[in-house]
mmCIF file of C-alpha atoms in Angstrom:
data_model
loop_
_atom_site.group_PDB
_atom_site.id
_atom_site.type_symbol
_atom_site.label_atom_id
_atom_site.label_comp_id
_atom_site.label_asym_id
_atom_site.label_seq_id
_atom_site.Cartn_x
_atom_site.Cartn_y
_atom_site.Cartn_z
ATOM 1 C CA MET U 306 106.453 82.684 80.936
ATOM 2 C CA LYS U 307 106.815 86.258 82.070
ATOM 3 C CA ILE U 308 108.188 86.805 85.591
ATOM 4 C CA LEU U 309 107.854 90.144 87.355
ATOM 5 C CA PHE U 310 109.411 91.595 90.524
ATOM 6 C CA PHE U 311 108.245 94.680 92.382
ATOM 7 C CA ALA U 312 109.312 97.239 94.971
ATOM 8 C CA SER U 313 112.131 96.256 97.387
ATOM 9 C CA LEU U 314 112.469 92.881 95.670
ATOM 10 C CA ARG U 315 112.913 94.556 92.267
ATOM 11 C CA GLU U 316 115.598 96.808 93.737
ATOM 12 C CA ARG U 317 117.499 94.010 95.488
ATOM 13 C CA LEU U 318 117.457 91.841 92.365
ATOM 14 C CA ALA U 319 118.241 94.815 90.118
ATOM 15 C CA THR U 320 115.631 93.597 87.636
ATOM 16 C CA GLY U 321 111.892 93.989 87.225
ATOM 17 C CA GLU U 322 111.125 91.446 84.551
ATOM 18 C CA GLU U 323 112.386 88.372 82.743
ATOM 19 C CA THR U 324 111.000 85.843 80.282
ATOM 20 C CA TRP U 325 111.439 82.072 80.270
ATOM 21 C CA ASP U 326 110.968 80.267 76.982
ATOM 22 C CA GLU U 327 111.570 76.758 78.362
ATOM 23 C CA LEU U 328 109.803 75.592 81.505
ATOM 24 C CA ASP U 329 111.858 72.394 82.038
ATOM 25 C CA GLY U 330 109.367 70.574 84.218
ATOM 26 C CA ILE U 331 108.229 73.632 86.149
ATOM 27 C CA ALA U 332 104.630 73.075 87.206
ATOM 28 C CA THR U 333 103.907 75.366 90.164
ATOM 29 C CA VAL U 334 104.855 78.744 91.591
ATOM 30 C CA ALA U 335 107.020 76.901 94.138
ATOM 31 C CA ASP U 336 109.059 75.412 91.271
ATOM 32 C CA VAL U 337 109.635 78.878 89.824
ATOM 33 C CA LEU U 338 110.691 80.190 93.217
ATOM 34 C CA GLU U 339 113.096 77.300 93.803
ATOM 35 C CA LYS U 340 114.733 77.841 90.437
ATOM 36 C CA LEU U 341 115.205 81.554 91.161
ATOM 37 C CA LYS U 342 116.610 80.786 94.616
ATOM 38 C CA SER U 343 119.175 78.415 93.125
ATOM 39 C CA ARG U 344 120.897 81.356 91.455
ATOM 40 C CA PRO U 345 123.926 83.055 93.021
ATOM 41 C CA SER U 346 123.645 85.946 95.486
ATOM 42 C CA PRO U 347 121.548 88.096 95.877
ATOM 43 C CA TRP U 348 118.766 85.774 94.646
ATOM 44 C CA PRO U 349 118.482 83.322 97.569
ATOM 45 C CA GLU U 350 118.690 86.070 100.216
ATOM 46 C CA ALA U 351 116.244 88.396 98.453
ATOM 47 C CA LEU U 352 113.660 85.628 98.037
ATOM 48 C CA GLN U 353 113.915 84.416 101.639
ATOM 49 C CA GLY U 354 111.224 85.398 104.084
ATOM 50 C CA LYS U 355 107.831 86.758 103.275
ATOM 51 C CA VAL U 356 107.326 86.945 99.522
ATOM 52 C CA MET U 357 103.856 87.312 98.023
ATOM 53 C CA MET U 358 103.074 85.774 94.657
ATOM 54 C CA ALA U 359 100.570 86.260 91.882
ATOM 55 C CA VAL U 360 99.718 84.315 88.745
ATOM 56 C CA ASN U 361 98.048 86.194 85.914
ATOM 57 C CA GLN U 362 97.457 89.141 88.243
ATOM 58 C CA GLU U 363 95.600 87.151 90.900
ATOM 59 C CA MET U 364 97.056 86.410 94.334
ATOM 60 C CA ALA U 365 98.512 82.908 94.327
ATOM 61 C CA ASN U 366 100.362 80.533 96.630
ATOM 62 C CA ALA U 367 103.205 78.080 96.256
ATOM 63 C CA ASP U 368 100.895 75.323 94.994
ATOM 64 C CA THR U 369 99.291 77.399 92.231
ATOM 65 C CA PRO U 370 99.954 75.729 88.858
ATOM 66 C CA VAL U 371 101.765 77.671 86.147
ATOM 67 C CA SER U 372 102.231 77.189 82.421
ATOM 68 C CA GLU U 373 104.003 78.736 79.442
ATOM 69 C CA ASN U 374 101.802 81.735 78.776
ATOM 70 C CA ASP U 375 101.383 82.784 82.397
ATOM 71 C CA GLU U 376 102.516 85.977 84.058
ATOM 72 C CA VAL U 377 104.037 85.182 87.457
ATOM 73 C CA ALA U 378 104.904 87.957 89.917
ATOM 74 C CA PHE U 379 106.838 88.067 93.195
ATOM 75 C CA PHE U 380 106.681 90.997 95.583
ATOM 76 C CA PRO U 381 106.952 91.997 99.237
ATOM 77 C CA PRO U 382 103.824 92.351 101.421
ATOM 78 C CA VAL U 383 101.808 95.288 100.136
ATOM 79 C CA THR U 384 101.719 98.701 101.826
ATOM 80 C CA GLY U 385 99.248 100.929 99.989
ATOM 81 C CA GLY U 386 96.432 103.061 101.332
ATOM 82 C CA MET G 1084 75.556 99.136 91.573
ATOM 83 C CA ASN G 1085 78.268 101.391 90.286
ATOM 84 C CA ILE G 1086 81.943 100.553 90.857
ATOM 85 C CA ASP G 1087 84.499 103.158 89.793
ATOM 86 C CA ILE G 1088 88.206 102.309 90.158
ATOM 87 C CA ARG G 1089 91.012 104.695 89.232
ATOM 88 C CA VAL G 1090 94.769 104.374 89.666
ATOM 89 C CA GLN G 1091 96.496 107.582 88.657
ATOM 90 C CA GLN G 1092 99.393 109.969 89.231
ATOM 91 C CA GLU G 1093 97.170 113.040 89.211
ATOM 92 C CA ASP G 1094 95.571 114.499 92.291
ATOM 93 C CA PHE G 1095 91.804 114.260 92.824
ATOM 94 C CA SER G 1096 89.085 116.463 94.262
ATOM 95 C CA LEU G 1097 87.025 114.934 97.046
ATOM 96 C CA GLY G 1098 84.496 117.756 96.587
ATOM 97 C CA GLN G 1099 83.990 117.094 92.888
ATOM 98 C CA GLU G 1100 83.640 113.351 93.355
ATOM 99 C CA TYR G 1101 81.277 113.804 96.298
ATOM 100 C CA ASP G 1102 79.064 116.236 94.383
ATOM 101 C CA ARG G 1103 78.870 113.908 91.396
ATOM 102 C CA ILE G 1104 77.829 110.957 93.545
ATOM 103 C CA ARG G 1105 75.395 113.081 95.575
ATOM 104 C CA THR G 1106 73.506 114.379 92.587
ATOM 105 C CA ASP G 1107 73.573 111.150 90.629
ATOM 106 C CA LYS G 1108 70.598 109.436 92.226
ATOM 107 C CA THR G 1109 67.874 110.164 94.741
ATOM 108 C CA GLN G 1110 67.772 106.891 96.692
ATOM 109 C CA VAL G 1111 71.123 107.602 98.366
ATOM 110 C CA GLY G 1112 70.782 108.509 102.026
ATOM 111 C CA ALA G 1113 74.406 108.314 103.123
ATOM 112 C CA ILE G 1114 77.816 108.969 101.633
ATOM 113 C CA CYS G 1115 80.934 107.958 103.530
ATOM 114 C CA CYS G 1116 84.262 109.427 102.353
ATOM 115 C CA PHE G 1117 87.784 108.524 103.428
ATOM 116 C CA SER G 1118 90.985 110.136 102.251
ATOM 117 C CA GLY G 1119 94.497 109.037 103.181
ATOM 118 C CA LEU G 1120 97.328 111.575 103.220
ATOM 119 C CA VAL G 1121 101.127 111.631 103.201
ATOM 120 C CA ARG G 1122 102.339 112.392 106.741
ATOM 121 C CA ASP G 1123 105.770 113.385 108.021
ATOM 122 C CA PHE G 1124 106.454 110.181 109.951
ATOM 123 C CA GLY G 1125 106.066 106.489 109.244
ATOM 124 C CA ASP G 1126 108.426 103.637 110.064
ATOM 125 C CA ASN G 1127 110.863 106.490 110.809
ATOM 126 C CA GLU G 1128 110.716 110.190 111.647
ATOM 127 C CA GLY G 1129 111.611 112.868 109.145
ATOM 128 C CA VAL G 1130 109.690 111.686 106.089
ATOM 129 C CA ILE G 1131 109.824 114.297 103.322
ATOM 130 C CA GLY G 1132 107.710 112.488 100.738
ATOM 131 C CA LEU G 1133 106.611 109.138 99.336
ATOM 132 C CA GLU G 1134 107.178 107.148 96.198
ATOM 133 C CA LEU G 1135 104.312 104.778 95.419
ATOM 134 C CA GLU G 1136 104.871 101.774 93.188
ATOM 135 C CA HIS G 1137 102.136 99.448 91.954
ATOM 136 C CA TYR G 1138 101.515 96.450 89.701
ATOM 137 C CA PRO G 1139 99.682 97.883 86.678
ATOM 138 C CA GLY G 1140 96.758 95.679 85.698
ATOM 139 C CA MET G 1141 96.655 93.648 88.880
ATOM 140 C CA THR G 1142 96.081 96.757 90.993
ATOM 141 C CA GLU G 1143 92.877 97.652 89.180
ATOM 142 C CA LYS G 1144 91.648 94.042 89.329
ATOM 143 C CA ALA G 1145 92.375 93.765 93.056
ATOM 144 C CA LEU G 1146 90.574 97.029 93.840
ATOM 145 C CA HIS G 1147 87.608 95.959 91.748
ATOM 146 C CA GLU G 1148 87.461 92.652 93.598
ATOM 147 C CA ILE G 1149 87.488 94.416 96.986
ATOM 148 C CA ALA G 1150 84.706 96.783 95.864
ATOM 149 C CA SER G 1151 82.656 93.833 94.577
ATOM 150 C CA GLN G 1152 83.018 92.027 97.901
ATOM 151 C CA ALA G 1153 81.793 95.137 99.726
ATOM 152 C CA CYS G 1154 78.805 95.338 97.364
ATOM 153 C CA ASN G 1155 77.959 91.708 98.150
ATOM 154 C CA LYS G 1156 78.141 92.314 101.889
ATOM 155 C CA TRP G 1157 76.155 95.564 102.165
ATOM 156 C CA PRO G 1158 73.336 97.240 100.232
ATOM 157 C CA LEU G 1159 75.498 99.848 98.482
ATOM 158 C CA ASP G 1160 74.633 102.204 95.699
ATOM 159 C CA SER G 1161 78.132 103.036 94.545
ATOM 160 C CA VAL G 1162 81.805 102.531 95.378
ATOM 161 C CA LEU G 1163 84.582 104.830 94.189
ATOM 162 C CA ILE G 1164 88.246 104.075 94.870
ATOM 163 C CA ILE G 1165 90.974 106.419 93.619
ATOM 164 C CA HIS G 1166 94.583 105.560 94.498
ATOM 165 C CA ARG G 1167 97.545 107.644 93.418
ATOM 166 C CA VAL G 1168 100.963 106.331 92.369
ATOM 167 C CA GLY G 1169 104.340 107.960 91.729
ATOM 168 C CA ALA G 1170 105.995 110.769 93.675
ATOM 169 C CA LEU G 1171 103.956 112.413 96.437
ATOM 170 C CA LYS G 1172 104.789 115.303 98.768
ATOM 171 C CA LEU G 1173 103.907 115.777 102.427
ATOM 172 C CA ALA G 1174 100.156 116.366 102.953
ATOM 173 C CA ASP G 1175 99.371 115.138 99.433
ATOM 174 C CA GLN G 1176 96.321 112.942 99.029
ATOM 175 C CA ILE G 1177 97.113 109.245 98.467
ATOM 176 C CA VAL G 1178 93.784 107.484 98.386
ATOM 177 C CA LEU G 1179 90.084 108.296 98.280
ATOM 178 C CA THR G 1180 87.174 105.968 98.918
ATOM 179 C CA ILE G 1181 83.575 107.104 98.640
ATOM 180 C CA VAL G 1182 80.755 104.703 99.407
ATOM 181 C CA SER G 1183 77.109 105.616 98.956
ATOM 182 C CA SER G 1184 74.119 103.724 100.278
ATOM 183 C CA ALA G 1185 70.543 104.226 101.396
ATOM 184 C CA HIS G 1186 71.781 103.726 104.970
ATOM 185 C CA ARG G 1187 74.698 105.120 106.968
ATOM 186 C CA GLN G 1188 75.602 101.846 108.721
ATOM 187 C CA ALA G 1189 76.292 100.182 105.378
ATOM 188 C CA ALA G 1190 78.293 103.163 104.110
ATOM 189 C CA PHE G 1191 80.469 103.394 107.249
ATOM 190 C CA ALA G 1192 81.118 99.648 107.433
ATOM 191 C CA ALA G 1193 81.822 99.214 103.723
ATOM 192 C CA GLY G 1194 84.237 102.161 103.730
ATOM 193 C CA GLU G 1195 86.251 100.617 106.545
ATOM 194 C CA PHE G 1196 86.116 97.145 104.970
ATOM 195 C CA ILE G 1197 87.453 98.492 101.677
ATOM 196 C CA MET G 1198 90.398 100.263 103.308
ATOM 197 C CA ASP G 1199 91.229 97.244 105.508
ATOM 198 C CA TYR G 1200 91.343 94.919 102.497
ATOM 199 C CA LEU G 1201 93.146 97.438 100.296
ATOM 200 C CA LYS G 1202 95.964 97.530 102.880
ATOM 201 C CA ILE G 1203 96.467 93.771 102.602
ATOM 202 C CA SER G 1204 95.573 92.714 99.092
ATOM 203 C CA ALA G 1205 96.057 95.579 96.627
ATOM 204 C CA PRO G 1206 99.568 95.572 95.104
ATOM 205 C CA PHE G 1207 100.874 98.991 96.110
ATOM 206 C CA TRP G 1208 104.208 99.638 97.824
ATOM 207 C CA LYS G 1209 105.223 102.814 99.629
ATOM 208 C CA LYS G 1210 108.776 104.046 99.828
ATOM 209 C CA GLU G 1211 109.308 106.734 102.453
ATOM 210 C CA LEU G 1212 111.756 109.388 101.343
ATOM 211 C CA HIS G 1213 114.148 110.969 103.850
ATOM 212 C CA HIS G 1214 116.962 113.445 103.371
ATOM 213 C CA LYS G 1215 119.425 110.539 103.353
ATOM 214 C CA GLY G 1216 117.540 108.297 100.939
ATOM 215 C CA GLY G 1217 114.537 105.969 100.873
ATOM 216 C CA HIS G 1218 113.026 103.208 102.992
ATOM 217 C CA TRP G 1219 110.449 100.651 101.814
ATOM 218 C CA VAL G 1220 107.584 100.641 104.289
ATOM 219 C CA GLU G 1221 107.021 97.338 106.122
ATOM 220 C CA GLN G 1222 103.547 95.842 106.292
ATOM 221 C CA LYS G 1223 102.105 96.191 109.803
ATOM 222 C CA ASP G 1224 101.042 93.057 111.685
ATOM 223 C CA SER G 1225 98.068 95.045 112.977
ATOM 224 C CA ASP G 1226 96.843 95.497 109.392
ATOM 225 C CA VAL G 1227 96.934 91.734 108.893
ATOM 226 C CA THR G 1228 95.185 90.850 112.165
ATOM 227 C CA LYS G 1229 92.531 93.507 111.505
ATOM 228 C CA LEU G 1230 91.217 91.365 108.639
ATOM 229 C CA GLU G 1231 90.355 88.617 111.127
ATOM 230 C CA ASP G 1232 87.665 90.937 112.542
ATOM 231 C CA TRP G 1233 85.864 90.842 109.193
ATOM 232 C CA LYS G 1234 86.137 87.070 108.936
ATOM 233 C CA THR G 1235 84.831 86.360 112.446
ATOM 234 C CA PRO G 1236 81.047 86.533 112.599
ATOM 235 C CA LYS G 1237 79.873 89.112 115.114
ATOM 236 C CA GLY G 1238 77.888 87.890 118.125
ATOM 237 C CA PRO G 1239 74.413 89.207 119.004
#
């Protein structure tokens, strides 16, 4: 599974991308988020509050299912235009 | 129905795009254009430029989806959305939408609809640059509540 971070979240986490080979029972976006939040600082703080999520480049929510070959992204509310 | 989506670093010419759309077909009676520019204030005063980040791949899909929704709602002839990314200076163009239709009401409404949805669902992020550094722009509550207007059916 490929996991992407953008904008202020990417800067706070000091990474834009990582890959997970083993999913270990992860079934939804919420599971991915919980696993990321269980890491040491700055992960829990950065992922608190309003975080938008996408699966395979479509807007998703916490309940959206995920599997091995998916691309999951987390980012702050968008501000284009 | 012609949907044209472009995400690019380069600048664009409203005049060129307008002329192309105008001369393309003869059933078009109205063309509505919107361009968004970099201004010198935002969340803070003293903005000297912008840095625009996006999610390559998803951005194009999201813009295409918004344009398709507009085409389903109004009788449109064409929708063009150009959005720039990367480093932009004050007064630079950020975004261009051009909607053509047989009728002006459809063109006006669809143009506004597209910009309202772009603000909420297209993965772009603006960083305002100041002399002392940068500041990621916060999403405005008013942009979120504005979408409710499109979801609530209008009375007679």
